[in-house]
Coordinates of C-alpha atoms in Angstrom, one line a residue:
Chain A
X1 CA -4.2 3.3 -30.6
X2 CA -2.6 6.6 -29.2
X3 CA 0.9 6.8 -28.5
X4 CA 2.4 8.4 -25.7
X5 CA 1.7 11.8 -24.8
X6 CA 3.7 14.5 -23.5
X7 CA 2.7 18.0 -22.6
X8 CA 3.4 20.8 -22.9
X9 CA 5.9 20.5 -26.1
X10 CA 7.9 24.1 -24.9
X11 CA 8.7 25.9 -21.6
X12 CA 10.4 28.6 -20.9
X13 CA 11.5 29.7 -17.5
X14 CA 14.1 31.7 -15.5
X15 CA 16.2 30.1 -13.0
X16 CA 14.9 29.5 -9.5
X17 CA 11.0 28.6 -10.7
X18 CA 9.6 25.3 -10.8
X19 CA 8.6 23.0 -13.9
X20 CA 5.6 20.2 -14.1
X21 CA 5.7 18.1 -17.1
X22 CA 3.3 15.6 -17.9
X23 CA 3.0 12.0 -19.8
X24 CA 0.4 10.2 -20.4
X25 CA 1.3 6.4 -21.6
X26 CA -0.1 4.1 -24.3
X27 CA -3.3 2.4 -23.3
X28 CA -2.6 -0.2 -20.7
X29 CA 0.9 0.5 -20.1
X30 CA 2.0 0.6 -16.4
X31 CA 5.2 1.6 -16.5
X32 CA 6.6 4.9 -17.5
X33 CA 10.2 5.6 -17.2
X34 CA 11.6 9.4 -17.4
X35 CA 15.1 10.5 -19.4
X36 CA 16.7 13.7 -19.8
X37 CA 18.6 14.4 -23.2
X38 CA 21.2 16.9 -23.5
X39 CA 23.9 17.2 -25.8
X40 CA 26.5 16.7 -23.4
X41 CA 25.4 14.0 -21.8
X42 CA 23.9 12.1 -23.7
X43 CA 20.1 10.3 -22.5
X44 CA 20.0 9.7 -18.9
X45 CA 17.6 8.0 -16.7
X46 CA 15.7 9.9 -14.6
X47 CA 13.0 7.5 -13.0
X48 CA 10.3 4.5 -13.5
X49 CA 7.2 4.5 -12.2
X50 CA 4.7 1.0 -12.0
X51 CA 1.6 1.6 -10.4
X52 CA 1.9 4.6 -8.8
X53 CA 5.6 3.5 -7.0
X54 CA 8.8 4.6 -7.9
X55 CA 10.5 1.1 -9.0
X56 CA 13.8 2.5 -10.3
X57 CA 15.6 5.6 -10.0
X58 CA 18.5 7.6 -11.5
X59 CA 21.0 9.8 -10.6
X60 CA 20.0 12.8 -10.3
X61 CA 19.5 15.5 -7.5
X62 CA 16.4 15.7 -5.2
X63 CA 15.4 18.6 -7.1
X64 CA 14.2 15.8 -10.1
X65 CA 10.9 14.3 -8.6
X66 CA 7.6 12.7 -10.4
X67 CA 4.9 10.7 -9.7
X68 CA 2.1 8.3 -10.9
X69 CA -1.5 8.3 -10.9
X70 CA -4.0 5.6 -10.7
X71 CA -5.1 6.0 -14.4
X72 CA -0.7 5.7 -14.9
X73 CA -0.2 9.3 -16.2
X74 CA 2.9 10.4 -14.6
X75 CA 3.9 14.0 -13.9
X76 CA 7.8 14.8 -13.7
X77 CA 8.7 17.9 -11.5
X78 CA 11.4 20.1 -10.9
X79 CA 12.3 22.7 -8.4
X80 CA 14.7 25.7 -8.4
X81 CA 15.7 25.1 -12.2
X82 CA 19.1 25.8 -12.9
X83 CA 20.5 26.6 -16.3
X84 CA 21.6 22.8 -16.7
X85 CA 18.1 21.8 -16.6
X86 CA 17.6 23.1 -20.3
X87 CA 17.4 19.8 -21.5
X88 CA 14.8 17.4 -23.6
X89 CA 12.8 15.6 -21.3
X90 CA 11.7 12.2 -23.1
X91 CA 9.0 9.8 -21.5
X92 CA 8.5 6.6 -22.4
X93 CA 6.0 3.5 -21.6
X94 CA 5.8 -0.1 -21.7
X95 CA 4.3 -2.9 -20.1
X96 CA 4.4 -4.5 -17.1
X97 CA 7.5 -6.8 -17.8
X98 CA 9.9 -3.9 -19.3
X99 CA 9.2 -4.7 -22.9
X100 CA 9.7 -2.8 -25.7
X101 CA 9.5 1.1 -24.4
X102 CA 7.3 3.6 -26.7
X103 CA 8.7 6.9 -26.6
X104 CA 6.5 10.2 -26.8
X105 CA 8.2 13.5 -28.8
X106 CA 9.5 15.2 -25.1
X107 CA 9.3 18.4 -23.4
X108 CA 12.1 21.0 -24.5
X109 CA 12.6 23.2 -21.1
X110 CA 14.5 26.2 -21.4
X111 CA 16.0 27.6 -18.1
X112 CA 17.0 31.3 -19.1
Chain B
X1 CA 28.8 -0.1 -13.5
X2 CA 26.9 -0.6 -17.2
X3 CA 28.8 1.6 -19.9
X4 CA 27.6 1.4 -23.5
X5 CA 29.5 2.4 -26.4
X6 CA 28.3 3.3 -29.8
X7 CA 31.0 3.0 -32.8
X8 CA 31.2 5.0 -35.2
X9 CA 30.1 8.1 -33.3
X10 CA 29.0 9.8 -37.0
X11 CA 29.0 8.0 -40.2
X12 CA 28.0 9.4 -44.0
X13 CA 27.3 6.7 -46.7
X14 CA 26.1 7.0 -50.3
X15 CA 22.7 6.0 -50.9
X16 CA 21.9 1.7 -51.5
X17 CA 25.3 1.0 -49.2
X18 CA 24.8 -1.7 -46.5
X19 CA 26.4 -0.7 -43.1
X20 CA 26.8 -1.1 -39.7
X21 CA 26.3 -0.5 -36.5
X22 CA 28.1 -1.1 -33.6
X23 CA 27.1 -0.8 -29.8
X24 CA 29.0 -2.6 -26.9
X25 CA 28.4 -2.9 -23.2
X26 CA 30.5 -3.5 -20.9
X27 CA 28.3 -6.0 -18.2
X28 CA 26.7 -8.6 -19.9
X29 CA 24.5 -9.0 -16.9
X30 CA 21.7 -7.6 -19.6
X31 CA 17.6 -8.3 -19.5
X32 CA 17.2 -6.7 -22.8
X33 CA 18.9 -4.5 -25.5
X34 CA 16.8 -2.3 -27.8
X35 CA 17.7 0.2 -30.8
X36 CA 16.1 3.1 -31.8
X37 CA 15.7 6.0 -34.2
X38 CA 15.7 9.6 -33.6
X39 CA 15.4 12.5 -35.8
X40 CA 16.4 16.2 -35.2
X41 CA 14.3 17.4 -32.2
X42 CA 12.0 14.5 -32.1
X43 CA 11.7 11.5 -29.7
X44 CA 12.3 8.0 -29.9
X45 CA 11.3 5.0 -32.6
X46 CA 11.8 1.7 -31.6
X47 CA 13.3 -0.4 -34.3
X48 CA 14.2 -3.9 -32.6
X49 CA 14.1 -5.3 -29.4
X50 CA 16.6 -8.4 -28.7
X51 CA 15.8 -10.1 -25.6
X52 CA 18.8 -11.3 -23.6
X53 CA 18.2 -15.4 -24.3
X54 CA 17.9 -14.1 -28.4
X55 CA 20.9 -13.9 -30.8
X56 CA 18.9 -11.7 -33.5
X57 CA 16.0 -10.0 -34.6
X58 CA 15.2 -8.8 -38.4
X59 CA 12.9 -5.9 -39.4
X60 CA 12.7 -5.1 -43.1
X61 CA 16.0 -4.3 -43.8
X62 CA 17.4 -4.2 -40.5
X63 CA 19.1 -6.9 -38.6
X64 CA 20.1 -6.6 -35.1
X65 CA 22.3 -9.1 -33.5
X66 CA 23.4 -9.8 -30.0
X67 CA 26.8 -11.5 -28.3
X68 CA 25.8 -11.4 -24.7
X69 CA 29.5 -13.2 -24.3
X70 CA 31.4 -10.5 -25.7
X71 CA 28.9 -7.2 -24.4
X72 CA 28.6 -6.4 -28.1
X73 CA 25.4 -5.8 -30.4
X74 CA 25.7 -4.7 -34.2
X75 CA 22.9 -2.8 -36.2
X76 CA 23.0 -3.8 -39.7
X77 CA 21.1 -1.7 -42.4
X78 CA 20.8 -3.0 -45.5
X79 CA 20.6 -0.8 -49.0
X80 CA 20.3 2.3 -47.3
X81 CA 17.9 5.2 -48.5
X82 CA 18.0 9.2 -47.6
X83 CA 15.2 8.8 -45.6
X84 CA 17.9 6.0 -43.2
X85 CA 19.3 9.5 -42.3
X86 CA 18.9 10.0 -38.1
X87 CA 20.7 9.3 -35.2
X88 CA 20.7 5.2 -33.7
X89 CA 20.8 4.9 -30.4
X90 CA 21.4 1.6 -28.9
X91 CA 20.0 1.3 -25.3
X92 CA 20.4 -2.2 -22.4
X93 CA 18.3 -2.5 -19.7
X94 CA 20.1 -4.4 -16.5
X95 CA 19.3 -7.5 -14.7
X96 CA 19.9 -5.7 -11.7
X97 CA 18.4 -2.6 -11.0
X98 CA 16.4 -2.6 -14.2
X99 CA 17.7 0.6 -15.3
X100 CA 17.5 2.0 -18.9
X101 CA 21.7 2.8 -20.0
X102 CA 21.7 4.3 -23.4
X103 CA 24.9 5.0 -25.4
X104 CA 25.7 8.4 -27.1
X105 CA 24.6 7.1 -30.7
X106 CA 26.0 7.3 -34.1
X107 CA 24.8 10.0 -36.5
X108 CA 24.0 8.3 -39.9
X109 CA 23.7 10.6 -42.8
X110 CA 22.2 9.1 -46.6
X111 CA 23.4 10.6 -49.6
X112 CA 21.4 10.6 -52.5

């Protein structure tokens, strides 16, 4: 059984563009939750998605947005990076009833 | 608001010690608390999920134990190896709101 899936592993971009990064869960998982990781702060939620809806969300700027497809690969986006951004961007899935979460490796962004 | 604490924040051991853990929280309004693993640049492992009606869960030689009563959860590792060496992050997920609040982790290191 595949774990979760997160491309691309590395991005690099300058300030002001915009990022997609992309998750695809375990095999019938429906819910996939977004974290940032930086050293500073620590992990911090981002979003969960079930079935294509938002169910939960974080707090972080409007800038932070994502979304879920039918098939429940989510996409994470962010506009006008900032150097803060530079972070590790985790995903992780579960099942419907917030069970155990499956991590995948992350996204490491660099905003330069 | 749910804080989570992790104690010690870094801790070096010789190799076939027992230790632990320790991870608080500070609203015992909790659905679940998990544990994980995470080594340099990668994502998360999940070790043990303790639901909020269980006391404890064993895996191998871990033990993780939950006082909902007293917002407190302990990690316990028993005969530790080089390969124990990573950072532990404890993690709660609320009753309300449903949110994911991980604490900063404690950075084990294994000497052989």
């Amino acid at each position: 059984k595949a774990g979760v899936t997160q491309t691309p592993r590395y991005l690099i971009k300058t300030r002001g563009q915009q990022v997609t990064l992309s998750c695809s869960p375990i095999s019938g998982h429906r819910s996939v939750s977004w974290y940032q990781q930086t050293p500073g702060q620590g992990l911090q939620f981002l979003f969960e998605y079930f079935s294509e809806t938002q169910r939960n969300k974080g707090n972080f700027p409007g800038r932070f947005s994502g979304r879920q497809f039918s098939n429940s690969r989510s996409e994470m986006n962010v506009s006008t990076l900032e150097l803060g951004d530079s972070a590790l961007y985790l995903c992780a899935s579960s099942q419907a009833d917030r069970t155990d979460q499956y991590f995948g490796a992350g996204t490491r962004l660099s905003v330069l | 608001k749910q804080e989570v604490t992790q104690i010690p924040a870094a801790l070096s051991v010789p190799e076939g010690e027992n230790l632990v853990l320790n991870c608080s929280f500070t609203d015992s309004a909790i659905y679940n608390l998990q544990w994980f693993r995470q080594d340099p640049g990668k994502g998360l492992t999940s070790l043990l999920l303790i639901q909020s009606s269980q006391r404890e869960q064993t895996s191998g030689r871990l033990n993780a134990s939950l006082d909902k009563s007293s917002g407190r959860s302990t990690l316990y590792i028993a005969a530790s190896q080089p390969g124990d060496s990573a950072t532990y992050l404890c993690a709660v997920i609320n009753t309300g709101g449903f949110k994911t609040i991980f604490g900063a982790g404690t950075r084990l290191f294994v000497k052989a």
